[in-house]
Coordinates of C-alpha atoms in Angstrom, one line a residue:
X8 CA -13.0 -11.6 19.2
X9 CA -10.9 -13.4 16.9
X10 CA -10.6 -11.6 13.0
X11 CA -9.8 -12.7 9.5
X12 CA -7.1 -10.8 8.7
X13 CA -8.2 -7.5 6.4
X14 CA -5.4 -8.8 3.2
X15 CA -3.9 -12.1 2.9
X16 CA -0.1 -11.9 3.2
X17 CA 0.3 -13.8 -0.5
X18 CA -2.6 -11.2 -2.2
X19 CA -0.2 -8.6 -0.8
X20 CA 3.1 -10.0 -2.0
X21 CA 1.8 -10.5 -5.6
X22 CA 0.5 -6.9 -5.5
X23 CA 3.5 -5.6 -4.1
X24 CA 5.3 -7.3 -7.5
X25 CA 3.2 -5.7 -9.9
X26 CA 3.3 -2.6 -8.1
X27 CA 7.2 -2.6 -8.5
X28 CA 6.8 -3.2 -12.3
X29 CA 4.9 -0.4 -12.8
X30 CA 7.8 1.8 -10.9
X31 CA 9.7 0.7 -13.3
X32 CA 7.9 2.7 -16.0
X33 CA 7.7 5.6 -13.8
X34 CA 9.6 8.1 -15.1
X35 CA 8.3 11.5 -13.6
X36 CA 10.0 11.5 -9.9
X37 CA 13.0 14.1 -10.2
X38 CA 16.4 12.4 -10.4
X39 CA 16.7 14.0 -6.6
X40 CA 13.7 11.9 -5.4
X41 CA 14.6 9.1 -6.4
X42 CA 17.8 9.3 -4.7
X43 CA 16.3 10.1 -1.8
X44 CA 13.1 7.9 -2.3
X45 CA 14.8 4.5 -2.9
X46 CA 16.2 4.7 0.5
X47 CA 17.6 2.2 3.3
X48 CA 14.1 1.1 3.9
X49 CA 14.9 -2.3 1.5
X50 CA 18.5 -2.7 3.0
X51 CA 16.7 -2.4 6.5
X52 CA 14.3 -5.2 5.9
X53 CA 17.3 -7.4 5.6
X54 CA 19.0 -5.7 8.9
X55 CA 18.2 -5.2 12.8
X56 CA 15.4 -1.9 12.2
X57 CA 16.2 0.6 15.4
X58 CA 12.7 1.3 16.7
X59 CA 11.8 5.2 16.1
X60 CA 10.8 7.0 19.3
X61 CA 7.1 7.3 19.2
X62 CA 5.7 10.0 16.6
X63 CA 2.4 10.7 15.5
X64 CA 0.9 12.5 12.4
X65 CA -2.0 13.7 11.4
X66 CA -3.5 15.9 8.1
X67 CA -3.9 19.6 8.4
X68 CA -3.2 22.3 11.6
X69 CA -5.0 19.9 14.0
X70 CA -2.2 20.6 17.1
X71 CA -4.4 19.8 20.1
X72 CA -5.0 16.3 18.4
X73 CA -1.4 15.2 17.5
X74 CA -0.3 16.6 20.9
X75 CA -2.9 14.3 22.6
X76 CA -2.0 11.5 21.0
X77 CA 1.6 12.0 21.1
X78 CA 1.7 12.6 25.2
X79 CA -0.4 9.3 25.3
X80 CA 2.6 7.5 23.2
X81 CA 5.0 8.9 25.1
X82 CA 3.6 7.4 28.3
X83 CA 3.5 3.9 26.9
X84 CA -0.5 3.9 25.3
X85 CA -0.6 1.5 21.9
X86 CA -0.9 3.4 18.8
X87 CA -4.3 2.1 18.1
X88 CA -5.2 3.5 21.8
X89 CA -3.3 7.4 20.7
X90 CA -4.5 7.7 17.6
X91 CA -8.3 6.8 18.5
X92 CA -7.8 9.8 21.7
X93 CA -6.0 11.7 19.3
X94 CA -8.7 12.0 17.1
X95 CA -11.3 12.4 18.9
X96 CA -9.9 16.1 19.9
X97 CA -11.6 17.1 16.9
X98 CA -14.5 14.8 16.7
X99 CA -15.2 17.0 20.0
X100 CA -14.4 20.3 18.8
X101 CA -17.6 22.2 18.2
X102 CA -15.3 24.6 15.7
X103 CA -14.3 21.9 13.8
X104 CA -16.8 22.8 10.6
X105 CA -15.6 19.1 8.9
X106 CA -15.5 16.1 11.9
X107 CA -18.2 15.4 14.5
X108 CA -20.1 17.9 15.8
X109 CA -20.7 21.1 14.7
X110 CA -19.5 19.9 11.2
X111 CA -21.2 20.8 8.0
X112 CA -24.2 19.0 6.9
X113 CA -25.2 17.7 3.5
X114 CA -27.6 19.1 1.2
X115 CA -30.9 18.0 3.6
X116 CA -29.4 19.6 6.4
X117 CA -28.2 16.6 8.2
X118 CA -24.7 15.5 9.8
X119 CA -23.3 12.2 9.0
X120 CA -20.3 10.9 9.5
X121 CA -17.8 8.4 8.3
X122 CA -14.4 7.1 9.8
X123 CA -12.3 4.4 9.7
X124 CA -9.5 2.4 11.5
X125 CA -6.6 -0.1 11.2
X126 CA -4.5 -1.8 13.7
X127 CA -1.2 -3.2 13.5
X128 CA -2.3 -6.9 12.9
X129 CA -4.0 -5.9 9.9
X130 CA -7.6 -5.7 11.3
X131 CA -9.8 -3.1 10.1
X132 CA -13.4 -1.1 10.7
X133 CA -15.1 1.5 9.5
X134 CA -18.7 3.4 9.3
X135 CA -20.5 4.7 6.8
X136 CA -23.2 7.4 6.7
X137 CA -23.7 7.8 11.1
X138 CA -25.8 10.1 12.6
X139 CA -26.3 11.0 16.1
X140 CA -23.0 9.7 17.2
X141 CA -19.6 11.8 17.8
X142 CA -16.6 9.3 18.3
X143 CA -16.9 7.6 15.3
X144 CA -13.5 6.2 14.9
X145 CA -14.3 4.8 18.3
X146 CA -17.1 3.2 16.7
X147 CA -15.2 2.1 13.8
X148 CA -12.8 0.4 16.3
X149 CA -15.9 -1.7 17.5
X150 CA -16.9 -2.6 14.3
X151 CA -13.4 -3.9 14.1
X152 CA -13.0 -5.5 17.4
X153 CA -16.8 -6.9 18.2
X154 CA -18.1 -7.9 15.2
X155 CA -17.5 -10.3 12.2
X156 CA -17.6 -7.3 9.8
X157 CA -15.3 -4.7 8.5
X158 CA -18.4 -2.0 7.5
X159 CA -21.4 -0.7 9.1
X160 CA -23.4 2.1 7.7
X161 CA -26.1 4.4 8.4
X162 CA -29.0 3.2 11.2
X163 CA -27.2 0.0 11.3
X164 CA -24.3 1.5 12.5
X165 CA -25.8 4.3 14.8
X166 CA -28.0 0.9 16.5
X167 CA -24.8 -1.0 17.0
X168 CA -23.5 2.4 18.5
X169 CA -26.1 2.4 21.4
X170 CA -25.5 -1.4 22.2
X171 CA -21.8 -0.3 22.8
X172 CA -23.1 2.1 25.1
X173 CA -22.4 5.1 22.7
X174 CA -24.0 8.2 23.8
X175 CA -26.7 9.9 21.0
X176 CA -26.0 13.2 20.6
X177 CA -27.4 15.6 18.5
X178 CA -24.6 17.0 15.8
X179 CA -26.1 19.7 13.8
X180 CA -25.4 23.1 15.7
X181 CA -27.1 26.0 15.7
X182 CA -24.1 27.7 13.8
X183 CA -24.1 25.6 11.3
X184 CA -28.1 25.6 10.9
X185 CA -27.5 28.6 9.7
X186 CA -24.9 28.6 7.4
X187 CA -27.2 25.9 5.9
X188 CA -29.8 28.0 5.0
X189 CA -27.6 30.6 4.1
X190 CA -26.2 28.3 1.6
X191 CA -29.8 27.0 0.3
X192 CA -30.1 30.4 -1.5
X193 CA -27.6 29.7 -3.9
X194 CA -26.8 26.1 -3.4
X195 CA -23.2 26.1 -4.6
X196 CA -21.6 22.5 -4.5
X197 CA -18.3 23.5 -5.6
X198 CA -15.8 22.8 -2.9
X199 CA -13.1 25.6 -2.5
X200 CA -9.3 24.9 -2.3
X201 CA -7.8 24.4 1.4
X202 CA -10.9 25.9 2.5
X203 CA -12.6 23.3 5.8
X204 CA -15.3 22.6 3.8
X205 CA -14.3 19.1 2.7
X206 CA -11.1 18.3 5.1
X207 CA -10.5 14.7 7.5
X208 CA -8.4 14.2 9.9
X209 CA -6.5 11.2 9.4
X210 CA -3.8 10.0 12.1
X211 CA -0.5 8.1 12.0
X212 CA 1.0 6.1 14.6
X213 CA 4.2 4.6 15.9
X214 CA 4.4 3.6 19.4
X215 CA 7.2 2.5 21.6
X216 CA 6.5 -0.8 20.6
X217 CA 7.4 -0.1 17.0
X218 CA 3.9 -0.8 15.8
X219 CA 1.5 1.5 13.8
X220 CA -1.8 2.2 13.5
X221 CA -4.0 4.8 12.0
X222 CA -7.4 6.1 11.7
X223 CA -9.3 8.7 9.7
X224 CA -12.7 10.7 10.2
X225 CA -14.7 13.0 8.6
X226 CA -18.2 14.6 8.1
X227 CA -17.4 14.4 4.1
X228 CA -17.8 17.1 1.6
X229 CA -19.8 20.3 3.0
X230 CA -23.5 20.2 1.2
X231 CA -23.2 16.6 0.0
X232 CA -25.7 14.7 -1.8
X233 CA -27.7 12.6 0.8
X234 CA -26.2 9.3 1.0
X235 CA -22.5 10.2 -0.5
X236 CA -20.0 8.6 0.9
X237 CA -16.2 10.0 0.1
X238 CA -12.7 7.8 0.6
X239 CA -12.0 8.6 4.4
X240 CA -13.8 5.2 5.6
X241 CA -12.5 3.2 2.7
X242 CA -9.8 1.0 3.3
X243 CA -6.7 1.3 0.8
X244 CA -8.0 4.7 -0.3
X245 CA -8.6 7.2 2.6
X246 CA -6.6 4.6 5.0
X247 CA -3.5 1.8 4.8
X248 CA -1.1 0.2 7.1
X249 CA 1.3 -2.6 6.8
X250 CA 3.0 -2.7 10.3
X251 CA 5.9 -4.3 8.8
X252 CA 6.1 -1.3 5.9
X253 CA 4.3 1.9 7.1
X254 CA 1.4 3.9 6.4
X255 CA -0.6 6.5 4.6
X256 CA -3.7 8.3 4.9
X257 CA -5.6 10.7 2.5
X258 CA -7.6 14.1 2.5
X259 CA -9.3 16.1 0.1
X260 CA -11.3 15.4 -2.9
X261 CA -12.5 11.6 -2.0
X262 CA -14.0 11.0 -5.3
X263 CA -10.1 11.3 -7.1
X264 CA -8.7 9.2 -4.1
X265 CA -10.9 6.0 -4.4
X266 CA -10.6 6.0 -8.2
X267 CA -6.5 5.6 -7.6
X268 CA -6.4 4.0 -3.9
X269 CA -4.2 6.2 -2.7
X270 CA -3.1 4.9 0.4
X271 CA -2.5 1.4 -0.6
X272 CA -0.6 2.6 -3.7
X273 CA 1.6 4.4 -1.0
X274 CA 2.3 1.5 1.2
X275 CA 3.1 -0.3 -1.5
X276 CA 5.5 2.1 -2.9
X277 CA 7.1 1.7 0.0
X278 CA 7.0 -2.0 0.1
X279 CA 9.3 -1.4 -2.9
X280 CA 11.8 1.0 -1.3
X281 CA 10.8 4.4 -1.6
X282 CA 10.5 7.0 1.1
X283 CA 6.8 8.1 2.3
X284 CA 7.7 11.5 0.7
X285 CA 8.6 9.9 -3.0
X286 CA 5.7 7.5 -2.4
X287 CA 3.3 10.6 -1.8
X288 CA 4.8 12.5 -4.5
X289 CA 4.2 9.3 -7.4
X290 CA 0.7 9.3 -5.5
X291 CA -0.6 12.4 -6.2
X292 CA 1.2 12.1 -9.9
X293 CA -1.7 9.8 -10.4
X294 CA -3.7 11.9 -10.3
X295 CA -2.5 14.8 -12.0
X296 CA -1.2 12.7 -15.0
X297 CA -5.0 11.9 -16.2
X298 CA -5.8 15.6 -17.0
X299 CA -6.3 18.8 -15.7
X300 CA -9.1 18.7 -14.0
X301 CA -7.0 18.3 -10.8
X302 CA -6.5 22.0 -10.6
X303 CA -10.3 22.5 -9.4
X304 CA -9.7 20.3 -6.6
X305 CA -7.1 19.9 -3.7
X306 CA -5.8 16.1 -2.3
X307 CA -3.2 15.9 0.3
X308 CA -1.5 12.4 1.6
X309 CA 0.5 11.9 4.9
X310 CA 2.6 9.0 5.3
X311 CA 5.1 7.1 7.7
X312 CA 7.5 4.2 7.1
X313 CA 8.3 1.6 9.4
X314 CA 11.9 3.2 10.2
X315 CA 10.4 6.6 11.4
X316 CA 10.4 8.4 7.9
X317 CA 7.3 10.5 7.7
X318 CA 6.6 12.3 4.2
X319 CA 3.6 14.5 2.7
X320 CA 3.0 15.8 -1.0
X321 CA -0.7 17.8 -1.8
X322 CA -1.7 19.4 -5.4
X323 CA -1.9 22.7 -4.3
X324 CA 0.1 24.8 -1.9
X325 CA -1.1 25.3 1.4
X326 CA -1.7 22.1 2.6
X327 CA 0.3 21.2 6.3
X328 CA 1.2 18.5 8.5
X329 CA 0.9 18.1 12.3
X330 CA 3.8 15.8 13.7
X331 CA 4.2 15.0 17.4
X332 CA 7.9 13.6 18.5
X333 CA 10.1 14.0 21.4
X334 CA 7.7 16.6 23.0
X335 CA 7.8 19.1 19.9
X336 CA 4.6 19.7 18.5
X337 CA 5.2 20.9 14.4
X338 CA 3.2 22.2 11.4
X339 CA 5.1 20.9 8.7
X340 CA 3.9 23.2 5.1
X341 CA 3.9 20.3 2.7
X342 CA 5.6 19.9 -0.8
X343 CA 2.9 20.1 -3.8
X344 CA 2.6 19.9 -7.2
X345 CA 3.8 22.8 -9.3
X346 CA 0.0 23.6 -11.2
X347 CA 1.9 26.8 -13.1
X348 CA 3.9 25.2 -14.9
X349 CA 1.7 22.1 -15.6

C-alpha cells in the first residue's frame, strides 16, 4: 500500500544545515580525517555518480549472512530483498546467543525480539518486544509495507505476525534455559565488552540498481529488564538511510545510541561531505566526549555512502566488519577509540 514518507525532504534539509554548523565547531577529527573525510562525495552530488558494484555490510563476524546477501545482489535481488535474506541467516542460527532463536532471554526467562527496516524510498518498520516469531525483520518489512504504521510491539505485533502467515515458533532453547538459571544465582546485569551478550546484526545494502537499504535485529541486552527495548528498532538511532546520501547502522550499548541518534547523525555527516569512516569516527566522539563512563561499555557503527565508500569506528578494539563485494567475502577489524590515552 501507498506510505507517507518516514522524513519530509524540507525537515531533512534544515537538519542537514544545522548539522553542518555544528561540524563547524568540531574540532577533534585528526587533520588526516578530515582530509580524507571531506571527500568527493559533495563534488559528486553535483556530477554523473558511477554506480558501485553491489556490496553489502553487516556488524560483527556474521560471514554466512553478508555472503547470502551479497550472492542475492549479485544476481539482480533489490537491496531491501538481500538484506532481509541476509539477515535472516542469523535470525535462523540456533548458535547465534543475541538474534532469533536460541538468543538470550531477559531477566523472566523469556525471548523477545526487536528489528527494524528501511527501504530506499524512505519507508520504514519496525517491532518492538516480539515473541514467538523468528524473522522479525521480515515482520518489520510488513509493518512497513501493509500497514499505516511505522511500529508494532509486543502481542500486537506477534498477532499481526500470524495474519501474515508467520509461523509461531518457540525461541527459548534448551541451552539457553540453562544458562538462565545459571545466571539467576548471581544475577549479574553488567554487559561485558565484545562479548555476544548484547550484539545486532545490522545490514547495509547497495544493489545494482544503486539503491540502498538496511535493516537491523536483535534479541537486545542478555538478562534485560522485562519490557526494555534498546536502539536496534529505532529509526535514526539503531538504523538510517537516505538513498541519495548513504547509510549507517549501530550496535552495542543501545541506551548511549538513542541518547545521540547515532545513525541519523551519520547520514547527516555525510549529507555534509564526509566519508562514512569520518562520520563514524565524530559519531562515536559523541559519545566519548560526555565522560568516561564509555569505557564500561562497547558501541560500534557501520556505514556506506552513496558512491560505494563503506566506513566503521567502535570504542573499543575488537569490534569487526563483514563486507561482501565482487565475490570476496572480508572481516574488516575496525578503527576505535584510543581509551589509554583518554
Amino acid at each position: 500500500m501507498n506510505r507517507r514518507k518516514f522524513i519530509n525532504k524540507s525537515a531533512v534539509a534544515g537538519a542537514g544545515i544545522a548539522t553542518g554548523a555544528s561540524l563547524m565547531a568540531c574540532n577533534d577529527l585528526s587533520t588526516e580525517n578530515r582530509k580524507k573525510g571531506y571527500n568527493a562525495f559533495a563534488k559528486a552530488k553535483n556530477e554523473n555518480i558511477i554506480k558501485p558494484s553491489p556490496i553489502a555490510i553487516c556488524t560483527w563476524g556474521f560471514s554466512g549472512a553478508t555472503a547470502k546477501a551479497g550472492e542475492l545482489l549479485e544476481n539482480g535481488t533489490s537491496a531491501l530483498d538481500a538484506i532481509i535474506k541476509g539477515v535472516a541467516v542469523e535470525e535462523e542460527n540456533i548458535k547465534n546467543t543475541t538474534v532469533g532463536i536460541g538468543a538470550t532471554p531477559d531477566r523472566e526467562g523469556n525471548v523477545t525480539l526487536d528489528a527494524c527496516v528501511m527501504n530506499p524510498e524512505g519507508d520504514c518498520g519496525a517491532v518492538l518486544a516480539v515473541e514467538n516469531i523468528v524473522n522479525v525483520a521480515a515482520l518489520a518489512r510488513k509493518v512497513m509495507e501493509e500497514t499505516p504504521h511505522v511500529i508494532l510491539a509486543g502481542k500486537g505485533a506477534e498477532e499481526f505476525a500470524y495474519e501474515q502467515g508467520f509461523a509461531r515458533q518457540k525461541l527459548l532453547t534448551e541451552e539457553r534455559k540453562e544458562a538462565w538459571k545459571e545466571w539467576l544465582k548471581t544475577s549479574d546485569y553488567k554487559p561485558e565488552i565484545n562479548i555476544e551478550n548484547h550484539d545486532t546484526i545490522g545490514m547495509l545494502a547497495i544493489d545494482s540498481n544503486g539503491d540502498i537499504a538496511g535493516a537491523c535485529t536483535t534479541s537486545g541486552l542478555g538478562y534485560k529488564m522485562k519490557g526494555r527495548v534498546g536502539d536496534s528498532p529505532i529509526i535514526g538511532s539503531g538504523l538510517f538511510i537516505d538513498n541519495e546520501v548513504g547509510g549507517a547502522v549501530a550496535t552495542g550499548m543501545g541506551e548511549e545510541v538513542l541518547k545521540t541518534v547515532g545513525s541519523f547523525l551519520i547520514v547527516e555527516l555525510m549529507r555534509s561531505g564526509m566519508s562514512p569512516q569520518a562520520a563514524c569516527e565524530e559519531a562515536i566522539h559523541r559519545i566519548t566526549k560526555k565522560g568516561p563512563r564509555y569505557k564500561d561499555f562497547q558501541i560500534a557503527y557501520i556505514a556506506m555512502n552513496k558512491s560505494g565508500e563503506t566506513g566503521s569506528h567502535c570504542i573499543h578494539e575488537g569490534f569487526t566488519m563483514m563486507k561482501y563485494q565482487n565475490k570476496k567475502n572480508e572481516n574488516i577489524l575496525s578503527s576505535f577509540y584510543d581509551t589509554k590515552n583518554s
